[in-house]
Phi, psi and omega in degrees: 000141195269137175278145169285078200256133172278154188285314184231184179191174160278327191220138167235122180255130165257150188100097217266002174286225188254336166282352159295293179309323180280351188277320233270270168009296198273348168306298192288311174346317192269005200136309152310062241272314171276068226247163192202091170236131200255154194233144168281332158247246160266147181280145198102330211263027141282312187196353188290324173306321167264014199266144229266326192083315311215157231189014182320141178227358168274115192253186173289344168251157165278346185288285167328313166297334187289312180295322175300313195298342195320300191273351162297321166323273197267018151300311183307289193308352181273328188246333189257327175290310216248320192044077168245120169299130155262322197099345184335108144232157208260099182234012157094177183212155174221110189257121175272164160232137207252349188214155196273013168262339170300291252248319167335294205307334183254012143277291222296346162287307134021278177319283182312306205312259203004335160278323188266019187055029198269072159316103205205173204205158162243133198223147174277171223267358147304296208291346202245342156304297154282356135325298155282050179309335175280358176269150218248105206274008186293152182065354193286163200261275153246207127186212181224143178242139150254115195273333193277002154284195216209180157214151200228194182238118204266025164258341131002262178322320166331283211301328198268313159319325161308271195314333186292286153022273194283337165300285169320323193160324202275143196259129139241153181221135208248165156072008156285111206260157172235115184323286176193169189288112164285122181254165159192139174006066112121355202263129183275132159270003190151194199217146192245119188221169183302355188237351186130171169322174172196109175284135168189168176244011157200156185225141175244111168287109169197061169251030146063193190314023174230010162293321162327299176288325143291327163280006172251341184299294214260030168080033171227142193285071199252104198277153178160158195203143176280130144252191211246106201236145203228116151228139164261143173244125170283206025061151163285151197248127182295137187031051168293128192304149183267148183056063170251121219281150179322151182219117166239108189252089188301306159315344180223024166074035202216157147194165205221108161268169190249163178221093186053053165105347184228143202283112161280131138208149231228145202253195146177083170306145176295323172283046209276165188286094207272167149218177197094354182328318187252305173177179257201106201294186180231337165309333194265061180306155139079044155333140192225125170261161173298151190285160174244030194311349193270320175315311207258336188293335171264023151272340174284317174269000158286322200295300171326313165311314180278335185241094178298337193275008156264021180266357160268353226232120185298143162291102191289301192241113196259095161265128155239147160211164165263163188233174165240140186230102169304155183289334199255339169088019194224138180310157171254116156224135168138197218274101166308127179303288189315336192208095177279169208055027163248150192228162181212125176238099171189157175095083178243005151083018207029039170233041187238036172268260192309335168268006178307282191282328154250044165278293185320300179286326175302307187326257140009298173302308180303324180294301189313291167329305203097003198172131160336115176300341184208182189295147168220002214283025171276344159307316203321115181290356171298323198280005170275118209285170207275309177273020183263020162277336191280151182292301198287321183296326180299324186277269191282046162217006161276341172313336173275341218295304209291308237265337183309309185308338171226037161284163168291117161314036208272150157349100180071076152269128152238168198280166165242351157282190203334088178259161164090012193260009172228072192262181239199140173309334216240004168330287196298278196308354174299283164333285194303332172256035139130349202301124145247113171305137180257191189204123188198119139075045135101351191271142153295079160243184184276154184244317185193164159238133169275145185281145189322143188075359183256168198217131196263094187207133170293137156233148199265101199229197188254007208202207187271064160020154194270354174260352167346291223268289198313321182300314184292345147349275229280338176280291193292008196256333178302328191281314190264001178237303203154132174222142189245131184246142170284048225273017207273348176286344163327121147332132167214141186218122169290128175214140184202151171120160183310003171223020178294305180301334156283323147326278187304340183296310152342289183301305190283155171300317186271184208246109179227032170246073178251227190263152163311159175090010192222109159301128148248093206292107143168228197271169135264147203220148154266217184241042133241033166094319131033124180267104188305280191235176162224117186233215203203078178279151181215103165272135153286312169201222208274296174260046151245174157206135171254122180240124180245135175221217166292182174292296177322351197195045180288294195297307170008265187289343164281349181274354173258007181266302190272348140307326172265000183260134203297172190274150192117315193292185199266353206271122169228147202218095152237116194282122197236027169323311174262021163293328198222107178272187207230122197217111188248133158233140180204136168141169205275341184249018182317307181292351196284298198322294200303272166035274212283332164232056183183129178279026191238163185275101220261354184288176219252320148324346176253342248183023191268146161002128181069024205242163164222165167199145142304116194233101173338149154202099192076224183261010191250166132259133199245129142284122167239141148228174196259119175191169203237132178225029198209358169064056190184143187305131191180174161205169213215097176236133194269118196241163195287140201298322181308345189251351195269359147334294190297299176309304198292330194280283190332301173265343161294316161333324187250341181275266208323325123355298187285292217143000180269150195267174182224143151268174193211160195296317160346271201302333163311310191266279156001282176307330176274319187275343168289336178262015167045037149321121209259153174245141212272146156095336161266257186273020168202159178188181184294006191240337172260168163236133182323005200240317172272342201260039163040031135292340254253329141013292217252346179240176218245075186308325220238004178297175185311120153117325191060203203208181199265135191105335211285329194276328202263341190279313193282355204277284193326307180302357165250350179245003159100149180241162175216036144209175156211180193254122187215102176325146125222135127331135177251136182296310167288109188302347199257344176268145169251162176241161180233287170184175208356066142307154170289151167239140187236165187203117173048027148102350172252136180280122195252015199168166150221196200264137169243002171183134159227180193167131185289100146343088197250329153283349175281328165081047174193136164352109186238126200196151180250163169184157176274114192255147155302138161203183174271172200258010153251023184277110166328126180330319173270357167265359148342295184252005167285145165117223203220096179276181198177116167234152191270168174192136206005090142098335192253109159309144190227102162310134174232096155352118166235160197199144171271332165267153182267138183330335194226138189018090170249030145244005158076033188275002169261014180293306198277355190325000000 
């Protein structure tokens, strides 16, 4: 029978699951009345359905911990305000540890809730024994409670975010398949579906683990993969206690709700099952996979071990169903690079019950808005690279993906599936001298080197790590001689044409219509002043610019060069990353290293600070340029990739002898943090502005045209700021910082640490962070008083400072 399907719409969400229901909700909130959302069976029967409900609200960020608390809300208000049942109750959650690296790891979250207004208590292991009476407390150490989580119901819940939905305006429509995604010159326009066309001006993708594939039809990169997720529901449990709170035993892959009288407990084995691999079915509303007992059973049989009564108690229920899983283990939301008006909420980890409601809402604010309400980028789908699309890398590294949520966090953790899929010309010789690499957005790079007889492998703790010593090598060689960095992982984007230079000058803060031959480091900001990115402009000549930034936010930032350019211009935007690998020399003796193979004049009158020259190097010619990310005379050389073999064997051949090291991104961080090199996703983001992030440097207020930002920046600068970005030093040389530790000031928390590292020449712990004041307190009194950052569990007197700790006149940038 043909559905009463509408010809247009304002919006189309495909995908009826709760994270659909929920975009669809915060829409019509705002206003937005004509919205249209289709589900191919019933809403609920993909994956939304078996999902465990769990309702957690501490995540790794605070913008994330913010959203989770979002949806805790608002489920409660849905059912007590609205009076839609969720199921919502508030039954609190408790995570144990069985080891003292466990039990660190749930401090020092502890610490971070506490930045983030987390009510959690860290408690011993009497105390989590009347919490949990069924639990078998041998070995356990501690762990930590949360009283404000919660658990919902998630068809319940659907359901009720649907009827609010459609009270407001909004068109659902069931039994609708939707074919594929309608484009025009680069635009999504609708959608193609079994009942006919649907014209709309923005498309929403949230169809869960079928999202892949709507986005692989039209060229768009929604990287996820399914896998195979396992829980049991028991027999009713004689006198089971009421409201009895979420159970995460992480050591032994597990957690346990109690459920209408009886225990879910539910895995995340390390090794998991991916499925769908050859495609997916489209027929199986409320889909059921086959049982796995060989699979599930020695996670069952630890389980048992900590909950003796199941070892009495019958299994009413073997439940598999499938999930989606991202390569990074973090949801994709937001604004497609590849296809504008299309936005995507999907790949939610088994966490998209609690992420659900504010996912829903940012989501929405962003459609409406034009631009994020708050920082996202740990969501962000940009930040998903182009070959995370391919299948098999998607398959195996989802094996990993499930089982990563409850492994130990540790610090400089790497993954171990699909390695090896981005390598730097200059890898294999790496390799042979000692390199060990790490992996982020699929590039290889060295992290550190091992000394001949050490074997280059992490073993992995809370405290100094086995490569510790070799990084601090590698760290004094840089200071006191020359170190060669492998850098090819750099973004580099070409922008050319007769309007190139007006463009970017636009985008940037900074004045980067200067002379050919001139580096200019700086920010892009949006138009409430936000720091997009932080970079590098490089003219090459009167219309080019090579613009260089991380790895991380490659598409990022070229979707943000082409979003600004006005219509019309003169402009061509190309990412030529792989054209050009990246070879960094640095350290005081930099220029000796360089010398011997390149005729050009390397003196700081031929050659100064912010400059660039096309050069010999070896048999190659090279862009070399002089800028810094490590606070020392140096350049940053760009070589064509067929040549950088050759250059790199010329000059290591020729160094190496002399003394020059080879470094790794450790000793790279280590070194940015003694100059309080601020890192983009870190100690800045779209939430900060050059006026708190101590950049205000950097931006040009009165040039020709002004720049994007400029009005909400000058604003700021008049009504006064209240937090700002501030080194510190911890006085005891022996705790290391990672991030967000709490920061106390006189005994109150004004902040946390957003990026640490051990200082090896300063010879102490080092971290930025934002400290809070009222807004008319003068700058120097900012760091005046008894600063403190806790680190597990214990306050550490810290030095703070507005300069940075290691050369702060920057006279060893200029030798």
């Amino acid at each position: 029978m043909a559905k009463n399907v509408p010809e247009r719409a304002q919006v189309v969400i495909i995908g009826g699951g709760i994270v659909g229901a929920s975009i669809a909700y915060h829409l019509t909130e705002l206003g937005w009345t004509d919205v249209v959302l289709l589900e191919r069976h019933t809403l609920t029967s993909g994956t939304t359905w078996h999902a465990a409900g769990l309702v957690g609200q501490l995540r790794a960020t605070h913008n994330m911990t913010r959203l989770a608390a979002y949806s805790a809300d608002l489920y409660h208000r849905l059912e007590h305000d609205m009076d839609h049942p969720t199921g919502f109750k508030k039954v609190g959650s408790l995570s144990v540890a069985d080891n003292h690296e466990r039990l660190e790891e749930l401090v020092r979250g502890a610490g971070m809730a506490r930045c983030f207004d987390v009510d959690i208590e860290v408690i011993e292991a009497d105390e989590l024994v009347e919490r949990w009476p069924l639990i078998n407390p041998d070995g356990i150490l501690g762990g930590v409670w949360i009283p404000s989580d919660g658990q919902a119901s998630p068809v319940d819940t659907t359901m009720a975010l649907a009827a609010v939905a459609k009270k407001n305006g909004a068109k659902i429509v069931e039994g609708i398949s939707v074919e594929s995604i309608r484009t025009s010159d680069g635009r999504a326009i609708g959608v193609d579906t079994d009942n006919g066309p649907i014209d709309a001006e923005y498309v929403v993708t949230a169809a869960g683990m079928w999202s892949h594939q709507l986005g692989r039809d039209v060229g768009v990169n929604i990287p996820l993969h399914a896998c195979e997720h396992f829980y049991l529901v028991t027999e009713p449990v004689p006198d089971l206690p009421s409201g009895l709170p979420v159970l995460r035993d992480t050591d032994n892959c597990i957690y346990v709700k109690e459920d209408a009288g009886r225990l879910l407990v539910g895995a995340f084995e390390p090794i998991a099952k991916p499925f769908g691999a050859k495609g997916l079915p489209h027929d199986r509303p409320f889909m059921q996979l086959d049982e796995d007992w060989d699979h599930l059973a020695p996670v069952y049989e630890r389980a048992c071990e900590r909950i003796p009564i199941l070892n009495e108690i019958g299994i009413r229920l073997f439940f598999n169903g499938p999930e989606a899983f991202t390569p990074d283990d973090r949801y994709l939301l937001g604004p497609t690079p590849e296809l504008d008006n299309h936005f995507v909420a999907a790949g939610f980890n088994s966490v998209g019950i609690q992420s659900a409601g504010g996912a829903g809402k940012v989501l929405a604010e962003w459609i409406v808005d034009g631009r994020p309400p708050m920082d996202l980028w740990d969501v962000d789908i940009r930040r998903a690279q182009p070959f995370q699309t391919n299948r098999r890398y998607l398959h195996d590294r989802s094996v990993e993906s499930l089982g990563l949520l409850y492994a130990m966090h540790w610090p400089f953790r790497q993954v171990e599936t699909a390695r090896g899929v981005r390598r730097s010309p200059f890898h294999d010789r790496l390799i042979n001298l000692g390199a060990c690499h790490g992996e982020n957005g699929g590039w290889e790079r060295p992290n550190w080197f091992a000394p001949e007889g050490v074997e280059p492998k992490y073993e992995y703790t809370y405290g100094r790590q086995n490569w510790f010593e070799h990084s601090a090598a590698e760290h004094r060689a840089c200071r006191e001689n020359a170190a060669l960095f492998d850098q090819t992982s750099l973004a580099k984007i070409l922008v050319q044409g007769p309007d190139a230079a007006a463009v970017l000058n636009k985008i940037s803060s900074a004045n980067v219509d200067v002379q050919p031959g001139t580096s200019v480091y700086t920010t892009w900001l949006n138009d409430r002043g936000g720091i997009e990115a932080d970079l590098t402009v490089n003219r090459l000549d009167e219309e080019r610019f090579l613009v260089v930034t991380a790895y991380t936010t490659q598409l990022k930032d070229s979707d943000w060069i082409i979003r600004n350019v006005p219509d019309g211009s003169r402009v061509a935007v190309t990412d030529v990353t792989s054209a050009w690998a990246t070879l960094g020399i640095f350290g005081p003796k930099a220029r000796d290293f360089v010398s011997p193979i390149t005729d050009a004049d390397l003196s700081n009158e031929a050659f100064p600070f912010g400059t660039l020259q096309e050069i010999d190097f070896g048999y190659a010619r090279a862009i070399a340029v002089r800028r810094t990310y490590m606070g020392e005379l140096g350049w940053e050389i760009y070589l064509p990739t067929e040549f950088a073999v050759g250059a790199f064997d010329q000059l290591w051949e020729s160094g190496q002898p002399n003394g020059l090291e080879l470094a790794g991104m450790h000793a790279m961080n280590s070194l940015r943090m003694e100059k309080a090199y601020r890192h983009w996703g870190d100690d800045i983001c779209d939430e900060d502005t050059p006026l708190e992030a101590g950049l205000s440097w950097g931006v040009a207020w009165d040039k020709p045209g002004g720049f994007i930002g400029r009005d909400a920046l000058l604003s700021q600068r008049e009504t006064g700021i209240t937090r700002r970005l501030v080194q510190f030093r911890i006085d005891d040389p022996k705790p290391l910082l990672y991030h967000n530790e709490p920061v106390y000031k006189d005994g109150t928390i004004v902040g946390r640490i957003t990026s640490g590292m051990y200082g090896h020449t300063v010879g102490a712990a080092l971290g930025m962070g934002y400290v809070s004041h009222e807004v008319d307190v003068p700058r120097d009194q900012v760091i005046e008083g008894s600063f403190e950052v806790e680190i597990n569990g214990k306050r550490f007197p810290a030095t703070a400072s507005f300069r940075p700790f290691y050369d702060p006149e920057s006279k060893q940038v200029h030798l």
